[in-house]
Coordinates of C-alpha atoms and ligand atoms in Angstrom, one line a residue:
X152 CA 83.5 95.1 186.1
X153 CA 86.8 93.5 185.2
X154 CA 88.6 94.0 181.9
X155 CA 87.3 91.3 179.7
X156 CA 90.4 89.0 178.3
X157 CA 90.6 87.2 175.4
X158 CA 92.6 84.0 173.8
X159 CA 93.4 82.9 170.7
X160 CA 94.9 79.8 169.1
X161 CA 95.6 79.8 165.4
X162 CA 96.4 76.9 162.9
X163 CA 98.0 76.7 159.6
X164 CA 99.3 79.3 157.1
X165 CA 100.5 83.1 157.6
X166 CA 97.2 84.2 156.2
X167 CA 95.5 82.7 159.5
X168 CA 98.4 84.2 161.4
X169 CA 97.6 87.7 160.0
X170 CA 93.5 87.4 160.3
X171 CA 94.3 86.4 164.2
X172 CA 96.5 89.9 164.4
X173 CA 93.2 91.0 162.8
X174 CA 91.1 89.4 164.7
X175 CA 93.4 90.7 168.0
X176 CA 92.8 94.4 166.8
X177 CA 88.8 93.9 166.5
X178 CA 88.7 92.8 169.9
X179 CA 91.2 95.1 171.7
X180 CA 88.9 98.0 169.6
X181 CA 86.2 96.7 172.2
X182 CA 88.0 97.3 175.1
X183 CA 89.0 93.4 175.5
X184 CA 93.0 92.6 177.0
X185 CA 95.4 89.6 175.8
X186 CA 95.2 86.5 178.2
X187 CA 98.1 84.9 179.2
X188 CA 96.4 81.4 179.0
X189 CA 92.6 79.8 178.0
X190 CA 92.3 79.7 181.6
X191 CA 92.3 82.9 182.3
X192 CA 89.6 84.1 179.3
X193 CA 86.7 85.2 178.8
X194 CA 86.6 84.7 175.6
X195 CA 88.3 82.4 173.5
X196 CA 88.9 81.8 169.7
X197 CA 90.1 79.1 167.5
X198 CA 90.9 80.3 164.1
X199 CA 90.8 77.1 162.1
X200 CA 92.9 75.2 159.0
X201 CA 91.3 72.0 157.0
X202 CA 94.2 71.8 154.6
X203 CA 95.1 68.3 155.3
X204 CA 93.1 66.3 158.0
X205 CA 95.5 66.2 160.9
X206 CA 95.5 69.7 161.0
X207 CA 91.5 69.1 161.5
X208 CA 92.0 66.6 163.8
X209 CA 93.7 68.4 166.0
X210 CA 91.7 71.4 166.3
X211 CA 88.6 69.3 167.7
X212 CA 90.8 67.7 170.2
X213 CA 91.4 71.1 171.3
X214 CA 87.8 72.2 170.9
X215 CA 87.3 69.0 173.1
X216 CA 89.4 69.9 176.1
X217 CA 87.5 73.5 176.3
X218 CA 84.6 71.7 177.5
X219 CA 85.8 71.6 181.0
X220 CA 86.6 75.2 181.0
X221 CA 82.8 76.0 180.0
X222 CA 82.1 74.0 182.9
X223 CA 83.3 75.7 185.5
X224 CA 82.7 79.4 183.6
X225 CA 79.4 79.3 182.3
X226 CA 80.0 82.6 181.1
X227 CA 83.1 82.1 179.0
X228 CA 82.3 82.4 175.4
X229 CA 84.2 80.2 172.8
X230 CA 84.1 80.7 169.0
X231 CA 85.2 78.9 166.2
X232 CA 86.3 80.8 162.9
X233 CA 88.5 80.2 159.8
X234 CA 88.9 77.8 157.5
X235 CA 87.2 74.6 158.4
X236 CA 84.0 76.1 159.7
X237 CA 83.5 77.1 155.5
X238 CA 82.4 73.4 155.0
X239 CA 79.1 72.6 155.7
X240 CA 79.9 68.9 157.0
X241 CA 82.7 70.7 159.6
X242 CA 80.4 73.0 160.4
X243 CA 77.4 70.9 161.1
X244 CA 79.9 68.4 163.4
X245 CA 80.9 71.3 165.6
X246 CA 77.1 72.6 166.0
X247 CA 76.3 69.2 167.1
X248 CA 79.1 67.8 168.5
X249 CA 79.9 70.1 170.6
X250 CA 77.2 72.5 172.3
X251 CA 80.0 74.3 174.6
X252 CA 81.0 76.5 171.0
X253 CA 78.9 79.5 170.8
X254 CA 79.9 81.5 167.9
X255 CA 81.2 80.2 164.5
X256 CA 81.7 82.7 161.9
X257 CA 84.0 82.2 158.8
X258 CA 86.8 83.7 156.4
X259 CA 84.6 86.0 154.8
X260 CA 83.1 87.7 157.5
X261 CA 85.8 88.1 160.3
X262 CA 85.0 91.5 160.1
X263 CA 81.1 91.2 162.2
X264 CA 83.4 89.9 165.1
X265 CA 82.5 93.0 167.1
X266 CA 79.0 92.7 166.2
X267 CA 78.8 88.9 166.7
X268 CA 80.2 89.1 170.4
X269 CA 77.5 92.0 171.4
X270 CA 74.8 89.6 170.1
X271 CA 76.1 86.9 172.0
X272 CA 76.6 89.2 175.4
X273 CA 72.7 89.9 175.1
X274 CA 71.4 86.8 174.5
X275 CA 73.4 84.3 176.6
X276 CA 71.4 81.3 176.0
X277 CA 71.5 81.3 172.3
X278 CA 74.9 80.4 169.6
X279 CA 76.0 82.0 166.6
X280 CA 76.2 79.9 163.7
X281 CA 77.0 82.9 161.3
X282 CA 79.3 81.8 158.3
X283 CA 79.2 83.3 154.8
X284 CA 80.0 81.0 151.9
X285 CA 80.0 84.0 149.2
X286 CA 83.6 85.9 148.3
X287 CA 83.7 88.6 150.9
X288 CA 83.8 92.0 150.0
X289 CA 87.5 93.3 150.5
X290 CA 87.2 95.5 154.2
X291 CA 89.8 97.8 154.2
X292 CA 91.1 99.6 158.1
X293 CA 90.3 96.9 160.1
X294 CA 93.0 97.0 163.6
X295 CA 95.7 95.2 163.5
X296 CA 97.3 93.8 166.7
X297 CA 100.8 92.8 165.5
X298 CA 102.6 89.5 166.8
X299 CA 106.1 91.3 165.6
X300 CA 106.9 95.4 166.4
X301 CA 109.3 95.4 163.5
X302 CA 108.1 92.2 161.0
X303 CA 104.7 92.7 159.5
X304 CA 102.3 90.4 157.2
X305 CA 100.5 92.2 155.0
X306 CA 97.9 90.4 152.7
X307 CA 97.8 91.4 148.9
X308 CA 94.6 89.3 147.9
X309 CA 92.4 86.9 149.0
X310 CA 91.1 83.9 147.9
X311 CA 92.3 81.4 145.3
X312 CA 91.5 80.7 141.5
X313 CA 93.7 77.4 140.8
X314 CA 91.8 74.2 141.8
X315 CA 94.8 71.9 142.6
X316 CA 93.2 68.7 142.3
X317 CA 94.0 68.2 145.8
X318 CA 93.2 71.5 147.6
X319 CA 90.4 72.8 149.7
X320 CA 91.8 76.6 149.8
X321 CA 89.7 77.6 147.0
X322 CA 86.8 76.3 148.3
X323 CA 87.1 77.5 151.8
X324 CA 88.7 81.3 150.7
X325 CA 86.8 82.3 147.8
X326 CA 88.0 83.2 144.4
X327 CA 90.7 86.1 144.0
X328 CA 90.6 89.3 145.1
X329 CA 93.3 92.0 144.5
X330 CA 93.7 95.0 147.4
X331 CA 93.7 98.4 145.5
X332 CA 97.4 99.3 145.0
X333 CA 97.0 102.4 147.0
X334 CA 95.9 101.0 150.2
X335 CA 98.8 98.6 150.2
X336 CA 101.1 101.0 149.7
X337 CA 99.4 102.9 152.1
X338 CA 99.3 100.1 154.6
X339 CA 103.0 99.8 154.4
X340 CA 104.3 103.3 154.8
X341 CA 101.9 103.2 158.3
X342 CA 104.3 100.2 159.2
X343 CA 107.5 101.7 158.4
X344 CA 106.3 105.0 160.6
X345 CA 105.8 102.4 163.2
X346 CA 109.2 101.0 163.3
X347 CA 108.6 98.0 160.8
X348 CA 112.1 97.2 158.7
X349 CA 110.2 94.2 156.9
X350 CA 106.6 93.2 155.7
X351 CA 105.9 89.9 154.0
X352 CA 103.4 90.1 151.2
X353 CA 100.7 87.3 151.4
X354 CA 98.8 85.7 148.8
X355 CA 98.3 82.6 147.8
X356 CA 99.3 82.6 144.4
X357 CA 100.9 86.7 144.5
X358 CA 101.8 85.9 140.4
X359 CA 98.2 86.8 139.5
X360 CA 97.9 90.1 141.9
X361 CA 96.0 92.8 140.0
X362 CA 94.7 90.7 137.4
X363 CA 91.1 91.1 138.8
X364 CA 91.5 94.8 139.1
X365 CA 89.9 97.4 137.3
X366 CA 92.6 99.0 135.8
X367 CA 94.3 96.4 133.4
X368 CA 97.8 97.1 133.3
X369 CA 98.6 95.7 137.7
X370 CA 101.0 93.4 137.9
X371 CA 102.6 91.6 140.8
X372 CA 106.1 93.0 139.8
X373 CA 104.4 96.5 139.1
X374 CA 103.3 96.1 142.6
X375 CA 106.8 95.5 144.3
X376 CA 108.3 98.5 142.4
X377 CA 105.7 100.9 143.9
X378 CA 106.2 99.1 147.5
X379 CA 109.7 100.0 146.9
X380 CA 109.5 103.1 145.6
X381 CA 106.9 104.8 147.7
X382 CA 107.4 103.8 151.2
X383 CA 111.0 103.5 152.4
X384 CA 110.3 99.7 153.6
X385 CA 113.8 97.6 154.3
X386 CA 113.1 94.4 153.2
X387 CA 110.6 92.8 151.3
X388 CA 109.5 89.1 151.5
X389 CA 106.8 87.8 149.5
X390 CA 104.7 84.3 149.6
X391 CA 103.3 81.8 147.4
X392 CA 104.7 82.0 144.0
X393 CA 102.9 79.6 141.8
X394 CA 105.3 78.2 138.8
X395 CA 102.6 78.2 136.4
X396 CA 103.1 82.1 136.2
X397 CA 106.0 83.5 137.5
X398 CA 106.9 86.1 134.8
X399 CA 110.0 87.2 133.4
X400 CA 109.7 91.0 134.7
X401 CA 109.3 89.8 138.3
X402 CA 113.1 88.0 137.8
X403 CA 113.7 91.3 136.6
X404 CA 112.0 93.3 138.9
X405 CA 113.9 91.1 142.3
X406 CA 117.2 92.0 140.3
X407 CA 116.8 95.5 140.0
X408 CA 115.7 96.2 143.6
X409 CA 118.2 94.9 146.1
X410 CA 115.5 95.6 148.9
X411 CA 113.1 92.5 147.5
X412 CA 114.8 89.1 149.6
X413 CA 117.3 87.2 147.8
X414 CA 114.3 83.6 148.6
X415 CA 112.0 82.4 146.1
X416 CA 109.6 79.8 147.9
X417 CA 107.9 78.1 144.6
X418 CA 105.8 74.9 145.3
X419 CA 106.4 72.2 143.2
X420 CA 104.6 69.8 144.8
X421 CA 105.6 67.0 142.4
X422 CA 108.0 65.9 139.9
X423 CA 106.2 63.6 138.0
X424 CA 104.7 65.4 134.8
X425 CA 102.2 63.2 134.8
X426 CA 101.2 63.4 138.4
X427 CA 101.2 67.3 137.5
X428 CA 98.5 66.9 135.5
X429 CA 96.6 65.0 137.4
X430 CA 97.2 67.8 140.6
X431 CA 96.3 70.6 137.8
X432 CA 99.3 71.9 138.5
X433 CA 100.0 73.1 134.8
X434 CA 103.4 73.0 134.5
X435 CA 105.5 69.9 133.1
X436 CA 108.9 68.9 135.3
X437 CA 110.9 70.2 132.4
X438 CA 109.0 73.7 132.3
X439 CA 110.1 73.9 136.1
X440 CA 113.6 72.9 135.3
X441 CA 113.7 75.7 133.0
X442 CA 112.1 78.1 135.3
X443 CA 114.8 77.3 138.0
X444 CA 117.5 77.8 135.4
X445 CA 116.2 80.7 134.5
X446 CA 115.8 81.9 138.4
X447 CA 119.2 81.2 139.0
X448 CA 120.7 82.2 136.3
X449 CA 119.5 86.0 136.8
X450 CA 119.6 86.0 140.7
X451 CA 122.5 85.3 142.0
X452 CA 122.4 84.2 145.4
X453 CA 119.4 83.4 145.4
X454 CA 117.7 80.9 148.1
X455 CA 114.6 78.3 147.4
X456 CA 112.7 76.2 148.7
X457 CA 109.4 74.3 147.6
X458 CA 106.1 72.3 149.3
X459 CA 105.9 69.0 148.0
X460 CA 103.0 65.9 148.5
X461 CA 104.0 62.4 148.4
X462 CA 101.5 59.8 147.9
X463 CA 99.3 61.4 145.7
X464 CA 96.7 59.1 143.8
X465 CA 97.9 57.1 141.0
X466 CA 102.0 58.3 141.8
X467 CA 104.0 55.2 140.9
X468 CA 107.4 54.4 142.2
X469 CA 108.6 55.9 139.2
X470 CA 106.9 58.9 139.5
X471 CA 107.9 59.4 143.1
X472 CA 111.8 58.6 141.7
X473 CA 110.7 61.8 139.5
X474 CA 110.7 63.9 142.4
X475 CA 114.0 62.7 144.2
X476 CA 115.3 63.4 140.8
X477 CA 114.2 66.9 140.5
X478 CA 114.6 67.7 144.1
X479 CA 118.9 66.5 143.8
X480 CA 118.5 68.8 140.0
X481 CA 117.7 71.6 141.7
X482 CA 118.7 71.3 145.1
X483 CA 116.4 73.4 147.1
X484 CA 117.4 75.4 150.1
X485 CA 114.7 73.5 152.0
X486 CA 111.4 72.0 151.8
X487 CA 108.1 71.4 153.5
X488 CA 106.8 68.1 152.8
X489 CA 103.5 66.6 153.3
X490 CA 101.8 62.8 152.8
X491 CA 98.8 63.6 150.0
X492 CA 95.6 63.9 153.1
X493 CA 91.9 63.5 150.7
X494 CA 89.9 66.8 151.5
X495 CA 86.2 66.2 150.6
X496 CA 85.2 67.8 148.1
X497 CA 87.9 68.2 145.8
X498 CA 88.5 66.0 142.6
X499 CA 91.4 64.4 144.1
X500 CA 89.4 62.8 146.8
X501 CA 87.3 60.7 144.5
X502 CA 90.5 59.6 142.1
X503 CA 91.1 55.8 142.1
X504 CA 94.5 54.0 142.9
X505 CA 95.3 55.5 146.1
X506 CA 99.1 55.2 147.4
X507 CA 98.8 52.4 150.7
X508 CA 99.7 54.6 153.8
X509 CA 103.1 52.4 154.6
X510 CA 104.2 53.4 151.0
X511 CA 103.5 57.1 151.3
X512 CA 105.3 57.0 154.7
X513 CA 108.7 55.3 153.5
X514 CA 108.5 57.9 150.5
X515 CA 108.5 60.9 152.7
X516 CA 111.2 59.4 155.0
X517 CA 113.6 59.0 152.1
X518 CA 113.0 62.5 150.6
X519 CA 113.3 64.4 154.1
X520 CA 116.5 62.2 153.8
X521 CA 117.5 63.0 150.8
X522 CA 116.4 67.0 151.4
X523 CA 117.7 67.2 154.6
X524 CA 121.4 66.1 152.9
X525 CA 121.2 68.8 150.7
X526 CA 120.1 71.5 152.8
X527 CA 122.9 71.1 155.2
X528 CA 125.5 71.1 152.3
X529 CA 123.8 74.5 150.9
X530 CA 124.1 76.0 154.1
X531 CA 127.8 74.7 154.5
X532 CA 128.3 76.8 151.2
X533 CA 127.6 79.8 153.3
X534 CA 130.8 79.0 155.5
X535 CA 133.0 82.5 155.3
X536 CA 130.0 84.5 153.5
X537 CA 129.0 87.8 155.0
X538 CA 125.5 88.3 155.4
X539 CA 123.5 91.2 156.9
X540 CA 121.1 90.1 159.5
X541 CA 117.8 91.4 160.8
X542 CA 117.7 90.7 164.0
X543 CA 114.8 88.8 166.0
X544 CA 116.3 88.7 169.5
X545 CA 117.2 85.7 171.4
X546 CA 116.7 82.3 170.1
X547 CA 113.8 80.5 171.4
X548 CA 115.4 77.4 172.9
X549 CA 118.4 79.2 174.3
X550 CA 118.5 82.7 175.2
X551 CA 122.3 83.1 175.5
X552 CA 122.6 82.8 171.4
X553 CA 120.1 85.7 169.5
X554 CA 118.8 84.6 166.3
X555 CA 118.4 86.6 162.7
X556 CA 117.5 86.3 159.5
X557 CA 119.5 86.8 156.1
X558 CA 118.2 88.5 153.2
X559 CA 117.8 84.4 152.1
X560 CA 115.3 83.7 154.9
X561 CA 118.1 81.5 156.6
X562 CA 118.3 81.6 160.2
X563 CA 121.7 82.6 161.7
X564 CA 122.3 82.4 165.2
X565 CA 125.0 84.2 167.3
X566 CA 126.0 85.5 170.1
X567 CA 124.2 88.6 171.7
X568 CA 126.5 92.0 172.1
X569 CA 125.2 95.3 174.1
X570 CA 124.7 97.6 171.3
X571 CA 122.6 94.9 169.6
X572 CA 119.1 95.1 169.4
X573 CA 116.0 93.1 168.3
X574 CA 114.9 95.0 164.8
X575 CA 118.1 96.2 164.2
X576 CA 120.7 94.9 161.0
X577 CA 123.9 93.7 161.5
X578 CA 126.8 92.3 159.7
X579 CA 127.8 88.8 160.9
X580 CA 130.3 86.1 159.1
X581 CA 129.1 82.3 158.4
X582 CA 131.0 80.5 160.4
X583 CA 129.0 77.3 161.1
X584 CA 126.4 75.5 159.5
X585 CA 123.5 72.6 160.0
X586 CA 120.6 71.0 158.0
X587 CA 118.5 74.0 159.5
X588 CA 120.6 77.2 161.0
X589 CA 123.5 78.7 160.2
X590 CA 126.1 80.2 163.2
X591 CA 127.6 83.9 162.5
X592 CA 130.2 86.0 164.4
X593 CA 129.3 89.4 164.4
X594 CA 131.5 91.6 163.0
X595 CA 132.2 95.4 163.5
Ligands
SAH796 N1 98.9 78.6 147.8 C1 100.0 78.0 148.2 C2 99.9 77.2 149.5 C3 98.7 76.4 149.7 S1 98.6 75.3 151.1 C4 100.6 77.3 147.1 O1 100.0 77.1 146.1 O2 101.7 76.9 147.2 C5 100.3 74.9 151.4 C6 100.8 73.5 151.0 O3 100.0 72.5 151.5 C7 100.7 73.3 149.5 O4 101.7 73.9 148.8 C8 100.7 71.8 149.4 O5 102.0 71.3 149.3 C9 100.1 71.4 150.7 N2 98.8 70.8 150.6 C10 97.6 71.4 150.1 N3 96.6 70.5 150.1 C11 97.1 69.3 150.5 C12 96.5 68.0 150.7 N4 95.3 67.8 150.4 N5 97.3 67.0 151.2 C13 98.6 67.3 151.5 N6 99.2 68.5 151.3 C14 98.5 69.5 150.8
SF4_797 FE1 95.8 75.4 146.8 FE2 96.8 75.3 144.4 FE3 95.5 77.5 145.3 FE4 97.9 76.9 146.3 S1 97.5 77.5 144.2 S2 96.0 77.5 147.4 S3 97.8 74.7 146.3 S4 94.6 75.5 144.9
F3S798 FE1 94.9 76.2 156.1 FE2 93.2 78.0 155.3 FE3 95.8 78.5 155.2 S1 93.0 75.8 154.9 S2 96.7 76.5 154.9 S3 94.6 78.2 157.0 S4 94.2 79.2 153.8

């Protein structure tokens, strides 16, 4: 018998990015081998995101296109996980909608993958509908296939307790769970043996790590000093920071430890007070103001950058000119920016006075404008700065220039020399700069 291949495609945030690596290990545990392409698969997986509806949208126009390759493989099996498959109306569209999917299982029990794909091998004519809608246990040692040999993701806690008015992440990830300390740490000195010079912590809000933990006195800050401390880790990145609680001792704590990367990504999503409220953001404009005066005033150098939604029910012209007016006040490194997308389900969804879709279209064209004008003269201020760069190897579009990353999170391309390698630091001097890269000459 042939070694059995698998494929997977994964949408939206790093936390599906690192369940795929997860989801990678589990199957290479059973013997399985990467597939160059669906074609080629025996088995194939689409780890799913609902978080606005194009991202849905495009996962079952892919889920469509598989149909032909079920045709001529009767055997191939295809699954659905992640996200989406958590709500009952997704899921009950893919089990009828299309009979080519054999196994669903969701965000809470990734883990029975193994299991799940024996049960399926036995019984070919039957599917798998197998999603769990309580909070998973946490299940610590699972493989890991990594995507990076020297960048690794490393999730801090699961789940979600905010309710933005507008988000389905809580409803679809379960409420907060902190991973013991230990096994973090633990997790990350196994990386740094294995050659890994940066992890990214994941969470969705990391501010409230530990809070659910048995022993009282966790903290997220607490948290990076052991990371720091214990297990000889390069650089540390760390993602989402919600406003709402960023606390004075983790300013302190990035100040103190230079290994903690000088980039703060902190949502703000809107800069409308009153549109605030209605997102359940809790935070005012002004209390984010004084947040980022605070930020910058105690770290210098560093970079941010923010998600924001335009469009959201009820936002006025002059609560959209709020926004503009924060994002020129604070002038953010960069920013993602989204049209508000209605996710059943959540409050926001059934709020009256929705934005018309021509308006929330010209609103995001003129603050990507606006953005994109300031991002380029941020990066221009790097022109003569030295920064020290991990390397990631040549740059996707063009080989001949390598690209790296400063301890900012910008992206700094230059050109390759022998002793260079990917992994590796370097020094390099700014010496060009656009809306989205920087261009460095290496130095020594
Ligand atoms: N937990 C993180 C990220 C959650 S999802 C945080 O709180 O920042 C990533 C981003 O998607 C959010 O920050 C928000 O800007 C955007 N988003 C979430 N739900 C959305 C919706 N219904 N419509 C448009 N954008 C949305
Ligand atoms: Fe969604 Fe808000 Fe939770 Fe982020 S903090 S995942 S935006 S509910
Ligand atoms: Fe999408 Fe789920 Fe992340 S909804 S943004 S993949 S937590």
């Amino acid at each position: 018998m042939t070694t059995p291949k698998y494929y997977i495609t994964t949408f939206g945030c790093q936390m599906n990015v690192h369940d795929s690596e997860v989801l990678a290990g589990l199957l290479e545990s059973m013997g399985y081998i990467s597939a160059s392409s669906c074609e080629e698969a025996d088995l194939i997986l689409m780890n799913t995101c609902c978080v606005r509806e194009n991202a849905e949208n495009r996962t079952f126009g892919h889920i469509g296109n598989l149909k032909s390759l079920k045709d001529k493989n009767p055997d191939l099996i295809i699954g659905i996980c992640g996200c989406m498959v958590q709500q009952p109306t997704e899921l009950e569209k893919i089990r009828i909608t299309f009979p080519w999917v054999d196994l669903v299982f969701g965000t809470h029990n990734l883990h029975q993958l193994p299991e799940l794909i024996s049960r399926i091998r036995e019984d070919k004519s039957g599917r798998i509908f197998e999603v769990w809608d309580c909070d998973g246990a946490i299940y610590e040692g699972l493989p890991v296939k990594r995507d990076n040999p020297f960048k690794a993701w490393v999730t801090i806690m699961y789940g979600c307790n905010n309710f933005c008015s507008y988000c389905i992440v809580p409803y679809v990830r379960g409420r907060e769970r902190s991973r013991q300390p230990e096994a973090i740490v633990g997790e990350i000195r196994d990386l740094v043996k294995d050659g890994v010079q940066e992890v990214t912590l994941l969470g969705q809000n990391v501010n409230s790590y530990g809070l659910d933990l048995p022993e009282t006195n966790w903290s997220f800050a607490r948290l990076l000093r052991e990371i720091a401390k214990n297990t000889g880790i390069r650089r540390i990145r760390f993602q989402t920071s919600h406003p709402k609680d960023l606390s004075n001792e983790l300013i302190e704590t990035i100040v103190e430890i230079p290994t903690i990367c000088r980039h703060l990504h902190l949502p703000v999503q809107a800069g409308s007070t009153r549109v605030l409220e209605l997102m359940n953001r809790c935070y005012s404009k002004e209390q984010y103001q004084e947040l980022i005066d605070r930020i910058k005033n105690n770290i210098p150098g560093i970079a941010l950058t923010t998600d924001i939604i335009v469009g959201f029910p009820g936002e006025r012209e002059e609560d959209f000119r709020d926004t503009l007016d924060l994002v020129k006040q604070v002038r953010f490194d960069g920013a993602f920016t989204f049209i508000y997308s209605p996710r059943i389900g959540t409050p926001a969804a059934n709020m009256s006075d929705p934005v018309p879709e021509i308006e929330q279209k010209l609103r995001l064209t003129n603050l990507i404008k606006i953005q994109n004008e300031i991002s380029l003269e941020k990066n221009k201020a790097y022109i003569g700065t030295l920064q020290e760069l991990l390397v990631d190897g040549p740059s996707e579009k063009n080989p001949q220039v390598w690209a790296g990353r400063s301890s900012q999170n910008k992206l700094v391309h230059f050109k390759p020399a022998p002793r260079i390698k990917p992994g590796g630091f370097i020094n390099v001097r700014i010496a060009g700069a656009q809306t989205f890269t920087l261009e460095g000459e290496v130095i020594g």
